[in-house]
Coordinates of C-alpha atoms and ligand atoms in Angstrom, one line a residue:
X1 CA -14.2 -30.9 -11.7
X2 CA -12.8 -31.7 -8.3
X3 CA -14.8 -33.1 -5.6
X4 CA -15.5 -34.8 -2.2
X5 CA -16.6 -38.2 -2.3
X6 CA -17.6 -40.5 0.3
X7 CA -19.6 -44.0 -0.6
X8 CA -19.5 -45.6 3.0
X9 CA -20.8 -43.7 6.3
X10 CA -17.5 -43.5 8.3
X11 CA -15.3 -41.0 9.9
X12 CA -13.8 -37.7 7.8
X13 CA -11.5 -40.2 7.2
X14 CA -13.4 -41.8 4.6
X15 CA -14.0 -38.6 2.8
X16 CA -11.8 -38.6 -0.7
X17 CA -10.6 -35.9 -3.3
X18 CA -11.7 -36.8 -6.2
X19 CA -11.9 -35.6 -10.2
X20 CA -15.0 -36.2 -12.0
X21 CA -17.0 -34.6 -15.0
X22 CA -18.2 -31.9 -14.6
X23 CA -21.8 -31.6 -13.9
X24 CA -24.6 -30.6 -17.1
X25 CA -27.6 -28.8 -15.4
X26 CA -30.7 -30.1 -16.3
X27 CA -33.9 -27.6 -17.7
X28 CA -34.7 -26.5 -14.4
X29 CA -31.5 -26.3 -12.7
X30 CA -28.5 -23.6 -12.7
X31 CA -24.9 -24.7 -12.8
X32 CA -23.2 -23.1 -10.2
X33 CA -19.4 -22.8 -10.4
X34 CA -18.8 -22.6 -6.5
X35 CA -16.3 -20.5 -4.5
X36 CA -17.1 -21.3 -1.1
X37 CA -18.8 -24.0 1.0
X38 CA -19.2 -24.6 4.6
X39 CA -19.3 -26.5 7.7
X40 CA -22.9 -27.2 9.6
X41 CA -23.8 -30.2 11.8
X42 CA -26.1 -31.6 9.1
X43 CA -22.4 -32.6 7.2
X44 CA -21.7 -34.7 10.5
X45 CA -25.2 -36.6 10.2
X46 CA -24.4 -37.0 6.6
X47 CA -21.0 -38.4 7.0
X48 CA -21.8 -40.9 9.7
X49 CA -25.0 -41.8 8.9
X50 CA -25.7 -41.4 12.5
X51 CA -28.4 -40.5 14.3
X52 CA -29.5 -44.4 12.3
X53 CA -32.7 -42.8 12.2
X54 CA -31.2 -40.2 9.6
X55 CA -30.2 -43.5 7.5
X56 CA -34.3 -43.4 6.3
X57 CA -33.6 -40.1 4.2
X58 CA -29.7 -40.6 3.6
X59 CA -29.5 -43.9 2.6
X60 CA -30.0 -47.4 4.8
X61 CA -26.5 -49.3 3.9
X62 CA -24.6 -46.6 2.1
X63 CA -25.0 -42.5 1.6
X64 CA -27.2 -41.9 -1.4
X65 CA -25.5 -38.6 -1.8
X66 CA -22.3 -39.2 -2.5
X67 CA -20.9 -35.6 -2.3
X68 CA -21.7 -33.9 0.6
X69 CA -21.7 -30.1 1.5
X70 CA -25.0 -28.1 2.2
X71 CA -24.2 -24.2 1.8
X72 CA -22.6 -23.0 -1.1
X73 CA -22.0 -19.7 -2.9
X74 CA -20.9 -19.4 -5.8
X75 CA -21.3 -17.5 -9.7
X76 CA -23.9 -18.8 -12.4
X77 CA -22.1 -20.6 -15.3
X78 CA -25.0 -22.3 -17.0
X79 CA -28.8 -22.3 -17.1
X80 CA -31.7 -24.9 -18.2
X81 CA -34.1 -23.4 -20.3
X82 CA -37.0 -23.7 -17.9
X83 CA -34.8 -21.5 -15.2
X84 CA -36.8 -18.2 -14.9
X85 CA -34.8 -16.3 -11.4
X86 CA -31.5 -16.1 -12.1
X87 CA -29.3 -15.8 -15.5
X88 CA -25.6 -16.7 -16.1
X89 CA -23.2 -14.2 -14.4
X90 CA -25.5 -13.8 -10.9
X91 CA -23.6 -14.3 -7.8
X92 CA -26.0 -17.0 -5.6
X93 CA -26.3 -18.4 -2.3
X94 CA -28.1 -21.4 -0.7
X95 CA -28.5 -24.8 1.3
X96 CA -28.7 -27.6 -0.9
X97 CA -29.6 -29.9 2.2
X98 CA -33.0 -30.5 0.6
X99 CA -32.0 -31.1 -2.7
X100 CA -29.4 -33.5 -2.7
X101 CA -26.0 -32.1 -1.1
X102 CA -23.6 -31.8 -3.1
X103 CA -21.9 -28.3 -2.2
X104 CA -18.2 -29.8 -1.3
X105 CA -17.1 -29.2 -5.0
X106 CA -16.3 -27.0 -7.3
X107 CA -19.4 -27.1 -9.3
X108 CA -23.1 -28.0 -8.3
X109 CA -26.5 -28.5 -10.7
X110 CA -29.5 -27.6 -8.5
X111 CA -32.9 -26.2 -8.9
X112 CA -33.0 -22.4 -8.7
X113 CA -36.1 -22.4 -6.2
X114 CA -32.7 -23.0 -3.3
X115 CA -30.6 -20.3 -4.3
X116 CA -30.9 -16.6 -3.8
X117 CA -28.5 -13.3 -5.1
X118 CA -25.8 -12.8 -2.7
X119 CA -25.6 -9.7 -1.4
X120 CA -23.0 -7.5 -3.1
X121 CA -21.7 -6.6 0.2
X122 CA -20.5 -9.7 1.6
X123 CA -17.5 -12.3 0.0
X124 CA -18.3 -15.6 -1.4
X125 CA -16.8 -16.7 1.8
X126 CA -19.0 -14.9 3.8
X127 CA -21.9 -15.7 2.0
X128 CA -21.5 -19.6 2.1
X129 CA -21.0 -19.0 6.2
X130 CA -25.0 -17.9 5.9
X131 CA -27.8 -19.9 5.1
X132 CA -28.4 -23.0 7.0
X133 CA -27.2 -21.0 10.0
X134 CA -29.0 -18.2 10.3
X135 CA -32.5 -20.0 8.3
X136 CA -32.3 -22.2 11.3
X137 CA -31.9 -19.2 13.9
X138 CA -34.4 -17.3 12.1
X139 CA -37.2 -20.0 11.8
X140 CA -36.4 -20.4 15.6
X141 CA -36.6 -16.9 16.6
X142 CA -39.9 -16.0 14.7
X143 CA -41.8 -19.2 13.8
X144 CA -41.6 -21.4 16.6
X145 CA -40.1 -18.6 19.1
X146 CA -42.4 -15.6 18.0
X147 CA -40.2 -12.8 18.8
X148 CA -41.4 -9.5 19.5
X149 CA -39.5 -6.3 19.8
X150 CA -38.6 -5.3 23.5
X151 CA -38.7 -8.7 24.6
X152 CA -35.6 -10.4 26.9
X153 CA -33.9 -13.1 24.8
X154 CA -31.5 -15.5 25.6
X155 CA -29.2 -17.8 23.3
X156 CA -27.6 -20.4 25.4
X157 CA -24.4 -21.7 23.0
X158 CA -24.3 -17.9 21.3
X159 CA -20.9 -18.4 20.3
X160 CA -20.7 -20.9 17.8
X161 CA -22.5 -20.9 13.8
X162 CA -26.0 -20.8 14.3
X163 CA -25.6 -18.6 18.2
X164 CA -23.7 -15.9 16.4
X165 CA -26.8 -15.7 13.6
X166 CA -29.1 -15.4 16.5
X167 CA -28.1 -13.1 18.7
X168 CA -27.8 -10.9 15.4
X169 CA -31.6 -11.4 13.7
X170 CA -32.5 -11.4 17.3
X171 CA -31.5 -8.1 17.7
X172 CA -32.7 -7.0 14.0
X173 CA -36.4 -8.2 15.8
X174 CA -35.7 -5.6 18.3
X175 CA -35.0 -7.9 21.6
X176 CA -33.0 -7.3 24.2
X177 CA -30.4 -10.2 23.7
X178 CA -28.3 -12.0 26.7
X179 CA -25.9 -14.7 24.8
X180 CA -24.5 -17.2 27.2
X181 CA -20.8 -18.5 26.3
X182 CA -17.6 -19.1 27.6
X183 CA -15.1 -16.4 29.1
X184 CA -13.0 -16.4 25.0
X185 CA -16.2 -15.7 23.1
X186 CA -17.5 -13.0 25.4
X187 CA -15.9 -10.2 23.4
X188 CA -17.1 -11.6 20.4
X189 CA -20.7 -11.9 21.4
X190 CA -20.0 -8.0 22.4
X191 CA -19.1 -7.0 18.9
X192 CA -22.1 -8.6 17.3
X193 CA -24.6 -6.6 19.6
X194 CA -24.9 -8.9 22.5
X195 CA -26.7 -6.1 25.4
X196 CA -25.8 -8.9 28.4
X197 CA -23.3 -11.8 28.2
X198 CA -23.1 -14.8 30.9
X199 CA -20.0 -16.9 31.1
X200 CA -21.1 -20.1 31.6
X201 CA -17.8 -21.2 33.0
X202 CA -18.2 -19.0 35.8
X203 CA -22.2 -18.7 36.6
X204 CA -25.3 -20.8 35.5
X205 CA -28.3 -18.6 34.1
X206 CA -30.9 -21.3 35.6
X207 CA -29.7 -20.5 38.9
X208 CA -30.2 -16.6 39.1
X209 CA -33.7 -14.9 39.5
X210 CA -33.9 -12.9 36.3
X211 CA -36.2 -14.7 33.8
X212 CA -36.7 -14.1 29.9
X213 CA -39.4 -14.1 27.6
X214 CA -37.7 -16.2 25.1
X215 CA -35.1 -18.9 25.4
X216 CA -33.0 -20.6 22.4
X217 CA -31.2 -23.7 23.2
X218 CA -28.0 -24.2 20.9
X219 CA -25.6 -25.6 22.3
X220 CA -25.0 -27.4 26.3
X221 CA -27.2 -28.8 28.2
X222 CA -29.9 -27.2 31.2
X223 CA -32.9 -29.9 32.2
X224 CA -35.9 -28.8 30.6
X225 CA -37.3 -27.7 34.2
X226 CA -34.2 -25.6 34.6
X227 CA -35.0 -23.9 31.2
X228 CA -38.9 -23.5 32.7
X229 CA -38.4 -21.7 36.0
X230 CA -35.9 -19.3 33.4
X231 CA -38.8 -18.4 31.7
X232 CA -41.1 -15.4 31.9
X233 CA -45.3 -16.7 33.0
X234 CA -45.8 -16.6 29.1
X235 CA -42.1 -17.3 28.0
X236 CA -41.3 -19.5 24.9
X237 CA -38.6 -22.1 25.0
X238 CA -36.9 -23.4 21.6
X239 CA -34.9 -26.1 21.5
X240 CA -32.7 -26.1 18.3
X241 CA -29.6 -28.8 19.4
X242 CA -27.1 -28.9 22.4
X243 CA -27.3 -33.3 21.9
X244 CA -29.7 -36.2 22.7
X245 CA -30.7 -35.4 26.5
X246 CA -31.7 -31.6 25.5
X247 CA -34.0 -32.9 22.4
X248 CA -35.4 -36.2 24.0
X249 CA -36.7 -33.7 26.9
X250 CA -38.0 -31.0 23.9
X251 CA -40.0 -33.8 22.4
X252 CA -41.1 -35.9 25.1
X253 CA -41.9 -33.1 28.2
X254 CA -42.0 -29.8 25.6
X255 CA -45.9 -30.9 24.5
X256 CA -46.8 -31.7 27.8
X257 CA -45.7 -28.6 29.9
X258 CA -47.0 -26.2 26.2
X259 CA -50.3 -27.8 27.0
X260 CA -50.7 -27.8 30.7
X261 CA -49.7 -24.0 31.5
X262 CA -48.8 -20.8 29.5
X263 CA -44.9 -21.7 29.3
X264 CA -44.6 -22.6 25.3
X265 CA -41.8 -25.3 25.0
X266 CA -39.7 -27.8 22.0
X267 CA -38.0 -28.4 19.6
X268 CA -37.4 -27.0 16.0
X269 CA -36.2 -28.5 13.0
X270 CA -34.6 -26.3 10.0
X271 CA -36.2 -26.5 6.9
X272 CA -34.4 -24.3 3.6
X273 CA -36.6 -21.7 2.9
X274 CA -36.0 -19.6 -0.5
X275 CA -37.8 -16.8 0.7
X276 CA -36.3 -16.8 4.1
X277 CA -33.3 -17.1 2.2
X278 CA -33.9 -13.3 0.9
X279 CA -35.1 -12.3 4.2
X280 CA -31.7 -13.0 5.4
X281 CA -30.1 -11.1 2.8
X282 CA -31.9 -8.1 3.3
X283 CA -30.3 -8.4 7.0
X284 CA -27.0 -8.6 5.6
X285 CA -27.5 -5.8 3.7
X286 CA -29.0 -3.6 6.1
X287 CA -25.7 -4.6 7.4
X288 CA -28.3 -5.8 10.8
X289 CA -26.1 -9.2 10.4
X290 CA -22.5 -10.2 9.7
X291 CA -21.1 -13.5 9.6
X292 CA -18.5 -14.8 11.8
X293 CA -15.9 -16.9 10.5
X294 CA -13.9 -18.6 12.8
X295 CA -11.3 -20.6 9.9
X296 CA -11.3 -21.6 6.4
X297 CA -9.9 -24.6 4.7
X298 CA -9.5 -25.6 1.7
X299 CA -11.5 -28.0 -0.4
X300 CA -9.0 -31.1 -0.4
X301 CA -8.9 -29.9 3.9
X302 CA -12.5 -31.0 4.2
X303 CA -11.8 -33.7 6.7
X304 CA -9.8 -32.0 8.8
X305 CA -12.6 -28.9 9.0
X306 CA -14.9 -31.7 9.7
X307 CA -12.7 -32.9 12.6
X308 CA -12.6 -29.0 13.7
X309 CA -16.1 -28.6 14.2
X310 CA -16.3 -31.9 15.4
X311 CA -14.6 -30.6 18.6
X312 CA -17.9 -28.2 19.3
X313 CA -16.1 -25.3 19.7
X314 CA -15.6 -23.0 16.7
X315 CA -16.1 -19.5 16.7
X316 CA -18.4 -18.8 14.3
X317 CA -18.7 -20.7 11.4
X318 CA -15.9 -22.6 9.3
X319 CA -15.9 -22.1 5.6
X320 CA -14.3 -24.3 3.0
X321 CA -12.5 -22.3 -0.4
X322 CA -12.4 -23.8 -3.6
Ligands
LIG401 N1 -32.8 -27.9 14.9 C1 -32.2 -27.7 13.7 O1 -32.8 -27.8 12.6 C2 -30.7 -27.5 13.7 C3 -30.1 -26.9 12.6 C4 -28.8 -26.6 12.6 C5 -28.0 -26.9 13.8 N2 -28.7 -27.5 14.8 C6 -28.0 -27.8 16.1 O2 -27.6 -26.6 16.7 C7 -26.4 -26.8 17.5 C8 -25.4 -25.8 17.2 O3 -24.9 -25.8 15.9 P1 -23.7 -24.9 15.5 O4 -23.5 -25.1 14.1 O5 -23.9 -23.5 16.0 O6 -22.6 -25.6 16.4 P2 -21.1 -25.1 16.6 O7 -20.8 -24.0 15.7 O8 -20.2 -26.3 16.6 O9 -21.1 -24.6 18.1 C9 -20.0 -24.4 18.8 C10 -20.1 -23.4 19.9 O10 -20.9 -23.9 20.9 C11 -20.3 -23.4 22.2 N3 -20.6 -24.3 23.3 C12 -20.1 -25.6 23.4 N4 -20.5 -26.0 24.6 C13 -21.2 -25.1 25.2 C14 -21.9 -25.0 26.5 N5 -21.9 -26.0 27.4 N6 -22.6 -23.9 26.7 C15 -22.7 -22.8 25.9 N7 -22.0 -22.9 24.7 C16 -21.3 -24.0 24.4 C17 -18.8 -23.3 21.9 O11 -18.3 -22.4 22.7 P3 -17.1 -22.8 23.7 O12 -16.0 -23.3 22.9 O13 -16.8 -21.5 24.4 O14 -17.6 -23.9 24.6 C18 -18.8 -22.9 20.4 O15 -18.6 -21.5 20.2 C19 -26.0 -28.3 17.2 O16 -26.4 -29.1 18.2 C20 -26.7 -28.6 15.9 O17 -27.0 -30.0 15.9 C21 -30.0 -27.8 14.8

């Protein structure tokens, strides 16, 4: 099987095609020949081995998983004998980022308690655009941001792979959904349900006087206090990335303003979830929420998908094809 390999943190550059054997699932895993893969920042972390603190799960020196690649979906080839959910033939999806990587190849051995059917209405490509995405904009819209139907929701950094997720399942919650990005995405934040979009090359949301209930950082940067006087007396504030300053403030201020007033603020971290997993796919096939792809490339084109995303400004989410 063909795969990509890395065995020093580094650049994309010192990702490698490779051929190896292919993989034999053990009794409580299902082989998974894999059709599609895709991009999320978690590949970045992997890679470089940066944030150092990331080094403590990844590997102090050198990567401990060696082929990288968190979302994959793909068709069942083989099953252990203890595997009870799925049987050879199903059509799967999943993030393998908390069970070892692994998803940049053409075929991947993992437990089946990651994995969930993949809806019949969507492409393999599609499907591998899905679940570390939209878990981490669900878990941020409904566990840590407690949605509610009718509430005023903005997505700062809508545009991009987990934005485009959340101003979808934001709306599936019933919210009324402003997406900030800039003046080429606002179409596609219209076409995904978007009720108000602010182009944040022309106007800054902190500055104007209407206020929202619930606030999702994902990408660029407002101060925390900023974020605050944006939010509704008993508004919620989730910080899920947008870099260093944004998170440093979640952590350090977030518990102090949650506990001295009614303004709930922090940060999230995205945990795979099997049955969040299957909520998801019950969104896509309610047809509530469609991925967005921005590109694909092709497994031996990893790097250079890396280096796309890299940039910070894809459309959507960028899928790899085996
Ligand atoms: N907390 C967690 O567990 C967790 C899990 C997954 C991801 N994350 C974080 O979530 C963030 C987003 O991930 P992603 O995969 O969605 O990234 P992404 O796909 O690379 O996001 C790119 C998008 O961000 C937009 N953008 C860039 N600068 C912006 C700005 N100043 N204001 C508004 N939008 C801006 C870009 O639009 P333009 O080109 O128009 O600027 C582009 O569409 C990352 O910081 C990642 O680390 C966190």
């Amino acid at each position: 099987m063909k795969a990509i390999f890395y065995d020093r943190y580094g650049p994309p550059e010192v990702l490698k095609l490779i051929e190896m054997e292919k993989l034999i699932p053990k009794d409580n895993q299902v082989l998974v020949k894999i059709h599609a893969s895709s991009v999320n920042y978690g590949n970045l972390v992997l890679l470089k081995g940066e944030p150092y603190l990331a080094r403590l799960a990844f590997g102090l020196l050198k990567p401990k998983y060696t082929i990288p690649g968190g979302d994959v979906a793909g068709r069942i080839e083989a099953v252990g004998k203890d595997v009870k959910q799925f049987q050879v033939g199903d059509d799967v999806f999943g993030d393998l980022s908390g069970c070892g990587w692994g998803g940049f190849a053409e075929y991947v051995a993992v437990p089946e308690n990651v994995l969930a059917l993949k809806p019949a209405c969507i492409s393999f490509e599609e499907a591998a655009a899905v679940p570390m995405a939209a878990v981490t904009a669900l878990q941020a819209l409904r566990d840590k941001g407690q949605i509610k139907s009718g509430q005023k929701v903005l997505i700062n950094g809508a545009s991009g792979g987990v934005g485009t997720f959340a101003v979808q399942i934001a709306k599936s919650f019933g919210a009324e959904v402003t997406g900030v990005c800039s003046t080429r995405n606002s179409d596609i934040l219209r076409s995904i349900g978007a009720d108000h979009v602010i182009d944040y090359t022309k106007e800054d949301f902190t500055q104007k006087t209407q206020s929202f209930d619930l606030i999702l950082a994902v990408n660029g940067y407002h101060p925390i206090s900023a974020y605050k006087r944006a939010l509704n007396p008993h508004g919620r504030y989730v910080m899920v990335g947008g870099g260093g300053a944004q998170l440093t403030e979640a952590i350090i201020q977030g518990p102090y303003i949650s506990l001295t007033g009614n303004k709930k603020m922090g940060n999230m971290l995205q945990r795979a979830n099997q049955n969040d997993l299957v909520f998801i796919k019950e969104l896509l096939e309610a047809g509530k929420v469609k991925p967005v792809i921005d590109r694909s490339y092709k497994l031996s084109d990893v790097p250079e998908a890396l280096r796309y995303f890299e940039e910070g400004h894809a459309q959507g989410k960028i899928v790899i094809t085996m």
